[in-house]
Amino acid sequence: MKILFVVSEVEDLVKTGGLADVAKSLPLALSELGHEVIIVMPYYQALADKFSAAECAPKQILFAENRPYEFALREINLAQLRVICVDYPAFFARKGLYSDDYHAYGDNAERFAFFAHAALKTAQAINFKPDIVHCNDWHTALTPYFLHIDDSGFFSKARSIFTIHNGAYQGTHRFADIPYLRLHYQLQNQLDGDALNFVRMGIRYANKINAVSPNYAQELLTPLGSHHLFYEFTQRQQDVSGILNGCDYSQWDPVSDPHIVERYDVDNFQGKAACKADLQREMALPIISSTPIIGMVCRLTEQKGFSFILPMLEHLMQHEMQLVIVGTGDPEISHFLHDLAKQHPAKLAFHEDFSVRKAHMIEAGSDFFLMPSLFEPCGLNQMYSLAFGTLPIVRAVGGLKDTVIDLAQQPEAATGFIFDQPDSASLLACVERALLFYFEYPEKFVATQKRAMHSRFTWQASAKEYEQLYIEALN
Ligand code: ADP
Ligand code: GLC
């Protein structure tokens, strides 16, 4: 199949979160299955700085609001993948992808309405007639609509897939303030008051909709888990499914990881002890091998559970443990963590940083990985921590529930610790349960770590499920 993979960020090029991991790994796995995949993404300033990629086609023009939007197409090669970038500097030559310093750009709806359309124009420009147009999240959620109204004939056999990585971000904006769409009068009767909701359009116009884990797909079909799109999802229930993301074991494997001080494997944990000491050194914490380390690497945002994490931290500081957090995002959360770290320098280390090296050091050097999300469409970090024998402490939600097995529920199969209620008391009780297990049952603890390391979530398996979904869409 010819697959046009439309996305706003890609690992190794530009990244803000797990979407980028998927946007590299899934196309690679699909191409390994023999499909021809081309990625289309915006040409951000960060890409221009890093690659100064050559133009790969003549300039293109889209007309909207009776004015031309002229853009260039530039090609970057990523592993064996072709990545075609839409170069429209007025929209994309900016410091950030979606925001500057946590302030979202006011014209994001305009930027990504244009991009969603430009992606199709790109396929035409390079004469790539796709069978499947695979869209991802709100940034590209209007592409199925543009495909639907396209009358060029170029896309006559193409079918669209809309993958929801995070349904909370919907791209909602006053319709009148999106100049690119102003002449699309037919959209006016699909507004929410005076606002257009991009994700709603994706759900309405895509041939198939999928979420990045089976459990999140189920949640999207409930009033509480649907991010207020219950009606839209249930209308399309027959076409909604869940496919679990994979873990890129070529990047996240203690046997070969170039970012960690000493490599290790399931039969020899000596290296893990060295990684722990190295992490304590890096984070300026006392170097004590017997003290358990709880690690966190994430965007500092409500989604990750901070509304109930922050109130329990003071209590957690009374325990023998060290907590290591690396993340960027909401300034209120980072202020809180900086303050608390000053009060408990031997127990809490917080680095306000986006660092691939530190992410790997935490996965390898910690004993536990904390990911008690409020909601979590799939979550990749818990899979990475399983691969490193770092036991995840997670909430029973979204993809976390699909990937971690709780010690209390299935002692013989357990790979981590799970709790239910999104409140501080339940979280604290779960962390205490994990710490107790560490101190009281060291042998069982190691056995659980080994079991965790044997968990396997391969992209090959996920890609086969996507292949099946594409076939269903084409039929
Ligand atoms: P989400 O996409 O919701 O942020 P995921 O767990 O799916 O959550 O993926 C997050 C990805 O972003 C992982 O690859 C993780 O290592 C990376 N990441 C998040 N925050 C940071 C950070 N501060 N430094 C380095 N990598 C980070
Ligand atoms: C989103 C979700 C995360 C998921 C990632 C990749 O950012 O928050 O749960 O793993 O996308 O699909």
Coordinates of C-alpha atoms and ligand atoms in Angstrom, one line a residue:
M1 CA 0.0 0.0 0.0
K2 CA 1.0 3.6 -0.5
I3 CA 0.6 5.4 2.8
L4 CA 0.7 9.2 3.3
F5 CA 1.5 9.7 7.0
V6 CA 0.5 13.2 8.0
V7 CA 1.8 14.4 11.4
S8 CA 3.1 17.5 13.2
E9 CA 6.2 16.1 14.9
V10 CA 8.7 13.2 14.3
E11 CA 11.3 11.7 16.6
D12 CA 14.9 12.7 15.6
L13 CA 13.6 15.8 13.8
V14 CA 11.4 17.7 16.2
K15 CA 9.6 16.4 19.3
T16 CA 7.5 17.5 22.2
G17 CA 6.0 14.2 23.3
G18 CA 5.2 10.6 22.4
L19 CA 3.4 11.5 19.2
A20 CA 6.9 12.0 17.7
D21 CA 8.1 8.6 18.9
V22 CA 5.1 7.0 17.1
A23 CA 5.6 9.1 14.0
K24 CA 9.0 7.6 13.4
S25 CA 8.5 4.0 14.6
L26 CA 5.2 3.2 13.0
P27 CA 6.1 4.4 9.5
L28 CA 9.4 2.5 9.8
A29 CA 7.6 -0.7 10.9
L30 CA 5.0 -0.3 8.1
S31 CA 7.8 0.1 5.5
E32 CA 9.5 -3.0 6.9
L33 CA 6.2 -4.8 6.1
G34 CA 6.7 -3.8 2.5
H35 CA 4.5 -0.7 2.3
E36 CA 5.6 2.6 0.8
V37 CA 5.2 5.3 3.4
I38 CA 5.8 9.0 3.0
I39 CA 5.7 11.3 6.0
V40 CA 4.4 14.9 5.6
M41 CA 5.1 17.5 8.3
P42 CA 5.6 21.2 8.7
Y43 CA 9.1 22.7 8.1
Y44 CA 9.6 24.3 11.5
Q45 CA 12.5 26.7 12.2
A46 CA 14.2 24.0 14.2
L47 CA 14.2 21.8 11.1
A48 CA 15.5 24.6 9.0
D49 CA 18.3 25.2 11.5
K50 CA 19.2 21.6 11.7
F51 CA 18.9 20.4 8.1
S52 CA 18.6 23.2 5.6
A53 CA 16.8 20.7 3.4
A54 CA 16.7 21.1 -0.4
E55 CA 13.5 21.8 -2.3
C56 CA 12.1 18.6 -3.8
A57 CA 9.3 19.9 -6.0
P58 CA 8.2 23.2 -7.6
K59 CA 6.6 25.8 -5.4
Q60 CA 2.9 25.0 -4.6
I61 CA 0.0 27.3 -4.2
L62 CA -3.3 26.9 -2.3
F63 CA -6.0 29.5 -2.7
A64 CA -8.0 30.4 0.3
E65 CA -10.0 33.6 1.0
N66 CA -9.1 34.6 -2.5
R67 CA -5.5 34.9 -1.8
P68 CA -2.6 32.6 -2.6
Y69 CA -0.7 30.7 0.1
E70 CA 2.5 29.8 -1.7
F71 CA 4.8 27.2 -0.1
A72 CA 7.9 25.1 -0.8
L73 CA 8.4 21.4 -0.3
R74 CA 11.6 20.2 1.2
E75 CA 12.8 16.6 1.7
I76 CA 14.6 15.1 4.6
N77 CA 15.6 11.4 4.8
L78 CA 15.1 9.7 8.1
A79 CA 16.5 6.2 8.2
Q80 CA 15.0 4.8 5.0
L81 CA 11.9 7.0 5.2
R82 CA 11.1 10.0 3.0
V83 CA 9.9 13.0 5.0
I84 CA 8.5 15.9 3.0
C85 CA 8.2 19.1 4.8
V86 CA 5.7 21.9 4.1
D87 CA 7.7 25.1 4.1
Y88 CA 5.5 28.2 4.8
P89 CA 7.7 30.5 6.9
A90 CA 4.9 32.8 8.0
F91 CA 3.3 29.9 9.9
F92 CA 6.2 27.6 10.7
A93 CA 9.4 29.5 11.0
R94 CA 8.9 30.1 14.7
K95 CA 10.8 29.2 17.9
G96 CA 8.3 26.6 19.0
L97 CA 6.0 24.0 17.3
Y98 CA 2.7 25.0 18.9
S99 CA 3.8 27.7 21.5
D100 CA 6.5 29.9 22.8
D101 CA 7.3 29.3 26.5
Y102 CA 4.0 27.6 27.2
H103 CA 1.9 30.4 25.4
A104 CA 0.1 28.7 22.5
Y105 CA 0.3 30.7 19.3
G106 CA -3.0 32.5 18.7
D107 CA -3.2 31.4 15.0
N108 CA -2.6 27.6 15.6
A109 CA -6.0 26.8 14.0
E110 CA -5.1 28.8 10.9
R111 CA -1.6 27.2 10.8
F112 CA -2.9 23.7 11.0
A113 CA -6.0 24.1 8.8
F114 CA -3.5 25.2 6.1
F115 CA -1.1 22.3 6.9
A116 CA -3.9 19.7 6.8
H117 CA -4.8 20.8 3.3
A118 CA -1.2 21.3 2.2
A119 CA -0.4 17.7 3.0
L120 CA -2.8 16.6 0.2
K121 CA -1.3 19.1 -2.2
T122 CA 2.1 17.7 -1.3
A123 CA 1.1 14.2 -2.3
Q124 CA -0.1 15.6 -5.7
A125 CA 3.1 17.6 -6.1
I126 CA 5.3 14.6 -5.8
N127 CA 2.8 12.4 -7.7
F128 CA 2.3 10.0 -4.7
K129 CA -1.2 8.6 -5.1
P130 CA -1.9 7.2 -1.6
D131 CA -4.2 4.3 -0.8
I132 CA -4.2 5.4 2.8
V133 CA -4.0 8.9 4.2
H134 CA -3.1 8.4 7.9
C135 CA -3.8 11.5 10.0
N136 CA -2.7 12.0 13.6
D137 CA -4.3 14.2 16.3
W138 CA -6.0 17.6 16.0
H139 CA -3.2 19.2 13.9
T140 CA -4.1 17.0 11.0
A141 CA -7.8 16.3 11.8
L142 CA -9.1 18.4 8.9
T143 CA -7.2 16.4 6.3
P144 CA -10.1 13.8 6.0
Y145 CA -12.5 16.7 5.4
F146 CA -10.2 18.1 2.6
L147 CA -10.0 14.6 1.2
H148 CA -13.8 14.4 1.3
I149 CA -14.3 17.6 -0.7
D150 CA -11.4 17.1 -3.1
D151 CA -12.7 16.8 -6.7
S152 CA -9.4 16.5 -8.5
G153 CA -9.8 12.7 -8.9
F154 CA -6.2 12.2 -7.7
F155 CA -7.4 10.7 -4.4
S156 CA -10.3 8.8 -5.7
K157 CA -9.2 5.4 -4.2
A158 CA -7.7 6.9 -1.0
R159 CA -9.2 6.2 2.4
S160 CA -8.4 8.1 5.6
I161 CA -7.4 6.9 9.1
F162 CA -7.6 9.3 12.0
T163 CA -5.5 8.2 15.0
I164 CA -6.2 9.8 18.3
H165 CA -3.1 10.1 20.4
N166 CA -4.6 12.7 22.7
G167 CA -8.3 13.5 22.6
A168 CA -8.0 16.3 25.1
Y169 CA -6.3 18.6 22.6
Q170 CA -9.1 19.3 20.0
G171 CA -8.1 22.4 18.1
T172 CA -11.1 24.5 19.0
H173 CA -11.2 28.0 17.6
R174 CA -13.6 30.7 16.5
F175 CA -14.5 29.8 12.9
A176 CA -14.6 33.5 11.8
D177 CA -10.9 33.8 13.0
I178 CA -9.6 31.0 10.7
P179 CA -9.1 32.9 7.4
Y180 CA -7.9 29.8 5.6
L181 CA -11.4 28.2 6.1
R182 CA -13.5 31.3 5.6
L183 CA -14.9 30.2 2.2
H184 CA -15.8 26.7 3.4
Y185 CA -19.4 27.7 4.1
Q186 CA -20.4 24.1 4.5
L187 CA -18.5 24.0 7.7
Q188 CA -20.6 26.7 9.2
N189 CA -23.4 24.3 10.1
Q190 CA -21.0 22.0 12.0
L191 CA -19.9 24.6 14.5
D192 CA -20.0 24.4 18.3
G193 CA -21.6 27.8 18.9
D194 CA -19.2 29.9 16.8
A195 CA -16.3 27.5 17.1
L196 CA -14.9 24.8 14.9
N197 CA -13.6 21.7 16.6
F198 CA -10.9 20.0 14.5
V199 CA -11.1 16.6 16.2
R200 CA -14.8 16.5 15.8
M201 CA -14.3 17.0 12.0
G202 CA -11.7 14.2 12.0
I203 CA -14.1 11.9 13.7
R204 CA -16.9 12.8 11.3
Y205 CA -14.9 12.6 8.0
A206 CA -12.3 9.9 8.5
N207 CA -13.1 6.4 7.2
K208 CA -11.6 4.8 10.3
I209 CA -10.8 6.2 13.7
N210 CA -8.5 4.6 16.1
A211 CA -7.0 5.3 19.5
V212 CA -3.5 4.4 20.6
S213 CA -4.6 1.6 23.0
P214 CA -7.6 -0.7 23.2
N215 CA -8.5 0.6 26.7
Y216 CA -8.4 4.3 25.7
A217 CA -10.7 3.4 22.7
Q218 CA -13.2 2.0 25.2
E219 CA -12.9 5.1 27.4
L220 CA -13.5 7.4 24.4
L221 CA -16.9 5.6 24.1
T222 CA -18.0 6.6 27.6
P223 CA -19.3 10.0 28.7
L224 CA -16.5 10.4 31.3
G225 CA -13.6 9.4 29.0
S226 CA -14.7 11.0 25.7
H227 CA -13.3 14.5 26.4
H228 CA -16.8 15.8 25.8
L229 CA -17.1 14.1 22.4
F230 CA -19.3 11.2 23.5
Y231 CA -21.9 11.8 20.9
E232 CA -19.4 12.0 18.0
F233 CA -17.6 8.9 19.1
T234 CA -20.7 6.8 19.6
Q235 CA -22.1 7.9 16.2
R236 CA -19.0 6.3 14.7
Q237 CA -18.7 3.4 17.1
Q238 CA -18.5 0.8 14.3
D239 CA -15.4 2.5 13.0
V240 CA -13.6 3.1 16.3
S241 CA -10.9 0.8 17.4
G242 CA -7.8 0.7 19.6
I243 CA -4.2 -0.3 18.6
L244 CA -1.6 -0.3 21.2
N245 CA 1.6 1.6 20.5
G246 CA 4.9 -0.3 20.4
C247 CA 8.2 0.3 22.1
D248 CA 11.2 1.0 20.0
Y249 CA 13.6 -1.5 21.5
S250 CA 16.4 -0.3 19.3
Q251 CA 16.4 3.0 21.3
W252 CA 15.2 1.8 24.7
D253 CA 17.2 -1.3 25.7
P254 CA 19.7 -1.4 28.6
V255 CA 21.8 -3.9 26.6
S256 CA 22.8 -1.3 24.0
D257 CA 21.8 2.1 25.4
P258 CA 24.5 4.7 24.6
H259 CA 23.2 7.2 27.1
I260 CA 23.8 5.2 30.3
V261 CA 27.0 4.7 32.2
E262 CA 27.0 0.9 32.2
R263 CA 24.9 -1.5 30.2
Y264 CA 23.0 -4.4 31.7
D265 CA 20.6 -7.2 30.9
V266 CA 18.0 -9.4 32.5
D267 CA 20.7 -11.8 33.8
N268 CA 23.1 -9.3 35.2
F269 CA 21.9 -6.3 37.2
Q270 CA 25.3 -4.9 38.1
G271 CA 25.1 -2.3 35.5
K272 CA 21.8 -1.2 36.8
A273 CA 23.4 -0.5 40.2
A274 CA 26.0 1.6 38.4
C275 CA 23.3 3.5 36.6
K276 CA 21.6 4.2 39.9
A277 CA 24.7 5.7 41.4
D278 CA 25.3 7.7 38.2
L279 CA 21.8 9.1 38.4
Q280 CA 22.2 10.0 42.0
R281 CA 25.4 11.8 41.1
E282 CA 23.9 13.6 38.2
M283 CA 20.9 14.7 40.3
A284 CA 23.1 15.7 43.3
L285 CA 21.4 13.2 45.6
P286 CA 23.2 11.2 48.3
I287 CA 24.7 8.1 46.7
I288 CA 23.1 5.3 48.7
S289 CA 22.5 2.1 46.8
S290 CA 19.9 0.8 49.3
T291 CA 17.6 3.8 49.0
P292 CA 14.9 3.3 46.4
I293 CA 14.7 5.8 43.6
I294 CA 11.3 6.8 42.0
G295 CA 11.8 8.4 38.6
M296 CA 9.5 10.6 36.5
V297 CA 10.0 12.0 33.0
C298 CA 7.1 13.8 31.5
R299 CA 5.4 17.0 30.3
L300 CA 4.4 19.0 33.4
T301 CA 0.7 19.0 32.7
E302 CA -2.5 18.1 34.4
Q303 CA -2.8 15.0 32.2
K304 CA 0.1 13.4 34.1
G305 CA -1.7 13.5 37.4
F306 CA -0.1 16.5 39.1
S307 CA -3.3 17.7 40.7
F308 CA -3.1 14.7 43.0
I309 CA 0.7 14.1 42.9
L310 CA 1.7 17.6 44.3
P311 CA -0.5 17.4 47.5
M312 CA 1.0 14.0 48.5
L313 CA 4.7 14.9 47.9
E314 CA 5.3 16.4 51.4
H315 CA 4.1 13.2 52.9
L316 CA 6.2 11.1 50.6
M317 CA 9.3 13.0 51.7
Q318 CA 8.9 11.4 55.1
H319 CA 9.8 8.0 53.6
E320 CA 13.2 6.6 52.8
M321 CA 13.3 7.1 49.1
Q322 CA 14.5 9.6 46.5
L323 CA 12.3 11.2 43.9
V324 CA 13.8 12.3 40.6
I325 CA 11.7 14.4 38.2
V326 CA 12.8 15.7 34.7
G327 CA 10.1 17.7 32.8
T328 CA 9.0 20.9 31.3
G329 CA 5.6 22.6 31.0
D330 CA 3.2 24.3 33.3
P331 CA 5.1 27.0 35.3
E332 CA 2.9 26.5 38.4
I333 CA 3.9 22.9 38.6
S334 CA 7.6 23.7 38.0
H335 CA 7.6 26.4 40.7
F336 CA 6.0 24.0 43.2
L337 CA 8.6 21.3 42.4
H338 CA 11.6 23.8 42.6
D339 CA 10.4 25.0 46.0
L340 CA 9.9 21.5 47.4
A341 CA 13.3 20.4 46.1
K342 CA 14.9 23.2 48.0
Q343 CA 13.3 22.1 51.2
H344 CA 14.2 18.4 50.7
P345 CA 17.5 18.4 48.8
A346 CA 18.4 14.9 49.8
K347 CA 15.0 13.4 48.7
L348 CA 13.8 15.3 45.7
A349 CA 15.7 16.4 42.6
F350 CA 13.8 18.3 39.9
H351 CA 15.4 19.3 36.6
E352 CA 13.3 21.6 34.5
D353 CA 14.7 20.2 31.3
F354 CA 13.9 18.4 28.1
S355 CA 16.8 16.0 27.9
V356 CA 16.9 12.6 26.0
R357 CA 20.1 11.7 28.0
K358 CA 18.4 12.3 31.4
A359 CA 15.3 10.4 30.2
H360 CA 17.4 7.4 29.5
M361 CA 19.4 7.8 32.8
I362 CA 16.2 7.9 34.8
E363 CA 14.7 4.8 33.1
A364 CA 17.9 2.9 33.8
G365 CA 18.9 4.2 37.2
S366 CA 15.5 4.3 39.0
D367 CA 13.9 1.4 40.8
F368 CA 10.4 2.7 40.1
F369 CA 8.8 4.9 37.4
L370 CA 5.9 7.0 38.5
M371 CA 3.2 7.7 35.9
P372 CA -0.1 8.1 37.7
S373 CA -1.9 9.9 34.9
L374 CA -5.3 11.4 35.0
F375 CA -5.8 10.0 31.5
E376 CA -3.2 8.3 29.3
P377 CA -4.1 7.4 25.7
C378 CA -1.2 4.9 25.6
G379 CA 1.9 6.1 27.4
L380 CA 5.4 5.1 26.2
N381 CA 7.5 5.8 29.3
Q382 CA 5.9 3.0 31.2
M383 CA 6.9 0.6 28.4
Y384 CA 10.4 2.0 28.4
S385 CA 10.7 1.6 32.2
L386 CA 9.5 -2.1 31.9
A387 CA 12.3 -2.7 29.4
F388 CA 14.8 -1.3 31.9
G389 CA 13.5 -3.4 34.8
T390 CA 12.2 -0.2 36.5
L391 CA 8.8 -1.0 37.9
P392 CA 6.0 1.3 36.9
I393 CA 3.6 2.8 39.4
V394 CA 0.6 3.7 37.3
R395 CA -3.1 4.5 37.5
A396 CA -5.6 2.1 35.9
V397 CA -6.3 4.2 33.0
G398 CA -5.9 4.2 29.2
G399 CA -2.9 2.4 27.8
L400 CA -1.3 2.1 31.3
K401 CA -3.9 -0.5 32.1
D402 CA -3.2 -2.4 28.9
T403 CA 0.6 -2.6 29.6
V404 CA 1.2 -3.0 33.3
I405 CA 0.1 -5.9 35.5
D406 CA -0.5 -5.2 39.2
L407 CA 1.4 -7.0 41.9
A408 CA -1.6 -7.4 44.2
Q409 CA -3.9 -8.6 41.5
Q410 CA -1.6 -11.1 39.8
P411 CA 1.5 -11.7 41.9
E412 CA 2.9 -14.4 39.6
A413 CA 2.6 -12.3 36.5
A414 CA 3.1 -8.8 38.0
T415 CA 5.2 -6.2 36.3
G416 CA 4.3 -3.1 38.4
F417 CA 1.8 -1.4 40.7
I418 CA -1.6 -0.1 39.8
F419 CA -4.2 2.0 41.6
D420 CA -7.7 3.3 40.6
Q421 CA -8.9 6.5 42.1
P422 CA -7.3 9.8 40.9
D423 CA -6.7 11.2 44.4
S424 CA -3.6 11.7 46.6
A425 CA -4.6 9.2 49.2
S426 CA -4.9 6.3 46.7
L427 CA -1.6 7.4 45.0
L428 CA 0.2 7.6 48.2
A429 CA -1.1 4.2 49.3
C430 CA 0.1 2.6 46.1
V431 CA 3.6 4.2 46.3
E432 CA 3.9 3.0 49.9
R433 CA 2.9 -0.5 48.8
A434 CA 5.6 -0.4 46.2
L435 CA 8.3 0.9 48.7
L436 CA 7.3 -1.8 51.2
F437 CA 7.7 -4.5 48.5
Y438 CA 11.2 -3.1 47.7
F439 CA 12.3 -3.3 51.4
E440 CA 10.5 -6.4 52.5
Y441 CA 10.9 -8.8 49.6
P442 CA 14.1 -8.0 47.8
E443 CA 14.2 -11.4 46.0
K444 CA 10.7 -11.1 44.7
F445 CA 11.4 -7.5 43.7
V446 CA 14.2 -8.7 41.4
A447 CA 12.0 -11.5 40.0
T448 CA 9.4 -8.8 39.2
Q449 CA 12.0 -6.6 37.5
K450 CA 13.1 -9.6 35.4
R451 CA 9.5 -10.3 34.4
A452 CA 9.0 -6.6 33.5
M453 CA 12.1 -6.8 31.3
H454 CA 10.5 -9.7 29.4
S455 CA 7.4 -7.7 28.5
R456 CA 7.3 -7.1 24.8
F457 CA 5.3 -4.5 22.9
T458 CA 6.8 -4.5 19.4
W459 CA 6.1 -2.1 16.6
Q460 CA 6.0 -5.1 14.3
A461 CA 2.9 -6.3 16.0
S462 CA 1.3 -2.8 16.1
A463 CA 2.1 -2.3 12.4
K464 CA 0.3 -5.6 11.5
E465 CA -2.8 -4.3 13.2
Y466 CA -2.6 -1.0 11.3
E467 CA -2.2 -3.0 8.1
Q468 CA -5.4 -4.8 8.9
L469 CA -7.2 -1.5 9.7
Y470 CA -6.1 -0.1 6.4
I471 CA -7.4 -3.2 4.6
E472 CA -10.8 -2.7 6.3
A473 CA -10.8 1.0 5.4
L474 CA -10.1 0.1 1.7
N475 CA -12.9 -2.5 1.7
Ligands
ADP1 P1 3.1 12.1 26.1 O1 3.1 11.9 24.7 O2 1.7 12.3 26.7 O3 4.0 13.2 26.5 P2 4.4 9.4 26.3 O4 4.7 8.6 27.5 O5 3.6 8.8 25.3 O6 3.6 10.8 26.9 O7 5.7 10.0 25.6 C1 6.5 10.9 26.1 C2 7.8 10.9 25.3 O8 8.4 12.2 25.5 C3 8.8 9.9 25.7 O9 9.6 9.5 24.7 C4 9.5 10.6 26.8 O10 10.8 10.1 27.1 C5 9.6 12.0 26.2 N1 9.8 13.1 27.2 C6 8.8 13.7 27.9 N2 9.3 14.7 28.7 C7 10.6 14.6 28.5 C8 11.7 15.4 29.0 N3 11.5 16.3 29.9 N4 12.9 15.1 28.5 C9 13.1 14.1 27.6 N5 12.2 13.4 27.1 C10 10.9 13.6 27.5
GLC2 C1 0.0 11.3 23.3 C2 -0.5 10.6 24.6 C3 0.4 9.4 25.0 C4 0.7 8.6 23.8 C5 1.4 9.4 22.8 C6 1.7 8.6 21.5 O1 0.8 12.3 23.5 O2 -0.6 11.5 25.7 O3 -0.4 8.6 26.0 O4 1.6 7.5 24.2 O5 0.5 10.4 22.4 O6 0.6 7.9 20.9

